[in-house]
Amino acid sequence: MTENRIVPNRKSLFLRACRGGPVEHVPVWMMRQAGRYLPEYRAVRAQHSFLEVCKTPELAIEVSLQPFRQFAVDAVIVFCDILVPAEAMGLPVEFQDAGPVLPRPVRSHSDVQALRDFDPDKDTKFVGQAIAGLCRELGPTVPVLGFAAAPWTLACYMVEGRAKSGFGAVKQMRYADPALLRALLEKIARNTARYLKAQIAAGAAAVQLFDTWAGELSAADYDEFALPSIQLLLEELAAGETPVIYYSKATNHLLDSVSRTGADVLSVDWRIDLKDARAKCRKRSGPPFAVQGNIDPAVLLGPVEGIRQAVRDAVAKTGGTGHILNLGHGILPETPVEHARAFIEAGQTTPLSAVASSASGI
Amino acid sequence: MTENRIVPNRKSLFLRACRGGPVEHVPVWMMRQAGRYLPEYRAVRAQHSFLEVCKTPELAIEVSLQPFRQFAVDAVIVFCDILVPAEAMGLPVEFQDAGPVLPRPVRSHSDVQALRDFDPDKDTKFVGQAIAGLCRELGPTVPVLGFAAAPWTLACYMVEGRAKSGFGAVKQMRYADPALLRALLEKIARNTARYLKAQIAAGAAAVQLFDTWAGELSAADYDEFALPSIQLLLEELAAGETPVIYYSKATNHLLDSVSRTGADVLSVDWRIDLKDARAKCRKRSGPPFAVQGNIDPAVLLGPVEGIRQAVRDAVAKTGGTGHILNLGHGILPETPVEHARAFIEAGQTTPLSAVASSASGI
């Protein structure tokens, strides 16, 4: 199928898809595409710790490029971690086998006041250097993506102190001292805006906000806490022509709300129907809103024909325009490399005309 | 407020609520109400392992009664674990600090064939003994609830082998060998039907199915795998006059499907609007469908006035009939006992007439 996969300008393709413009095929990439399922990633990690790879531009560049070399994905996301800004704000972060730990979680007003407004060009300059290096390596025709956590999701880590502890502490804060949670979200939003501005200045063609824990909130709480902090972030970021992608997980109950963040692309998981997401986006005024997603990463553990069918089904739901094909969450470490390849190839070769007629039921 | 809380017949109240009939107030209980937040529970557990409490009727009876003694909850659920049937089917289960572990997970057709059809009157007779003992202790006016995992949720544990490993193995089975997953779900459904039948025979006034992991599935996968297994279970159970409560978590995207299980009561979490759940249930033909839920357990970590407001809001959504007030998930271990009491009291004292006018916006 290689002859079908030649894309003269992936960056143009990606940006057209973000704006809902005409495309030859859906652009396709995978969350966590630089990751443990790739032997060449494991080889780097055998020599260097996770944080070392994040903070050493040449290593971050190397692992970010690995999926592009393997599959010619349509976007290269910089290798980094969503907790990097938390550390830059003054919270120690330890990456342990069981996941990240923040030994001094944020619990009080004085904890929030103690958080530093950091300087991305100094405190996290390795991120900008990795993005700039990737842009040099890849040239002007491949989009490099920057990213950060959305404020609510970063607040969960900063308050809980570990990834898998549930949400007891951050929710207790929400109920016992909502003003404290608001102050924390605002501080994160302002710092994240500057952090992403620096990534765009370094050459990021688009940036993605990861709101992995949004689905934990009721609609009322999302609207009261999470949504205003994202809106503040995007206002401060003022990304202009640079598309912002907003990813959330398990947010079917928040579909109205997540389409009101102001982001250009709504990234959803397999529990939201792409048609529903699309319809919600189209009803809104403002710029055309594209969707990203939404294959269950577990589909890539199954047979190749099932992967191809899932891709055809997803592209049929959107007709193929205004759609960036992706997984609904990060690729699983146990995914066979050839299955990841099948996913990328299926996305890049599913013809849009056939799709359109299948989508309209002809 | 004690004078308002006298309930001549909690069993009648509970059963009327299940059928959507007239009630004096919403009945209220809490998932995991016999649990670590109670000092008297921790005292028992300091002497006995978790499994020992499950399998020793006098201990199970003692801890099941603790929340009734504390708060006069409107239903007493028998203390047990959803993995008890897995063990009875022949899978060893170890309760470790980090959660349950099944060291010999189900991965192949021969693993499924090796699962035993167990005899609840023999292999899990301690459950029936605990229920019968609770009925004796409590008399005919307090409902005792039985329970089991729904087939999909039990299958997740049986295939993954541990609670917090994600869903890689069970989803790989779904994609690589759907017939194997179906065979496993069917075997679980048939065994669970007999297990619950024995609980009803022992005196359970109602039974609850816990489908904690339903929300992980797309709507298509829920309809193809989870739903038919619940329907088979309920058909085999033939509970007749005994209400069946179906609990699921994070299933806003499955609201159409979860209202089609055939259960009498739909138990939802804080991410589903009780009005939506109610509307969905009312649209269905067949017996009136009640709702249960849906307060975020984290609300009970916050101030008492917030707990009371959350209860008033929930009861206003339903008007108070056909509504069993509960949490949206198990009570958190760090919940202050007085906050649990405030929740129960608020439910039992929120007057329905005030509720009705507030719900209709007058």
Short mmCIF file of C-alpha atoms in Angstrom, two decimals, chain A residues 164 168 171-172 175-176 215-218 252-253 270-271 296 298-299 301-303 332 334, chain B residues 164 168 171-172 175-176 215-218 252-253 270-271 296 298-299 301-303 332 334:
data_model
loop_
_atom_site.label_atom_id
_atom_site.label_comp_id
_atom_site.label_asym_id
_atom_site.label_seq_id
_atom_site.Cartn_x
_atom_site.Cartn_y
_atom_site.Cartn_z
CA LYS A 164 -4.03 6.38 41.15
CA GLY A 168 -10.87 12.19 47.39
CA LYS A 171 -13.05 16.74 45.59
CA GLN A 172 -12.89 17.44 49.29
CA TYR A 175 -16.73 20.89 48.50
CA ALA A 176 -14.94 22.23 51.58
CA GLY A 215 -15.00 12.67 33.07
CA GLU A 216 -14.91 12.37 36.85
CA LEU A 217 -16.86 15.63 37.21
CA SER A 218 -20.61 16.11 37.05
CA ASN A 252 -20.30 11.78 27.15
CA HIS A 253 -22.22 13.46 29.95
CA TRP A 270 -14.77 5.46 22.01
CA ARG A 271 -17.60 6.16 24.41
CA ASP A 296 -10.47 2.19 21.65
CA ALA A 298 -7.67 -2.10 22.86
CA VAL A 299 -8.84 -2.56 19.24
CA LEU A 301 -4.65 -5.67 20.49
CA GLY A 302 -7.03 -7.58 18.23
CA PRO A 303 -6.70 -8.83 14.65
CA LEU A 332 -1.30 0.35 25.14
CA GLU A 334 1.37 -4.41 24.81
CA LYS B 164 -6.44 -2.11 38.80
CA GLY B 168 -6.19 -4.85 28.22
CA LYS B 171 -10.64 -6.30 25.66
CA GLN B 172 -8.05 -8.27 23.76
CA TYR B 175 -11.44 -8.37 19.79
CA ALA B 176 -9.36 -11.50 19.26
CA GLY B 215 -18.75 2.45 31.55
CA GLU B 216 -15.55 1.21 29.93
CA LEU B 217 -17.49 -0.23 26.99
CA SER B 218 -18.69 1.59 23.90
CA ASN B 252 -24.10 8.31 30.45
CA HIS B 253 -23.21 7.11 26.96
CA TRP B 270 -23.47 11.77 39.65
CA ARG B 271 -22.53 11.94 35.99
CA ASP B 296 -20.98 11.87 44.48
CA ALA B 298 -17.01 13.00 47.72
CA VAL B 299 -19.89 15.34 48.68
CA LEU B 301 -16.24 14.81 52.57
CA GLY B 302 -17.48 18.40 52.47
CA PRO B 303 -19.56 20.45 54.90
CA LEU B 332 -15.23 6.75 50.82
CA GLU B 334 -12.23 8.87 54.87
#
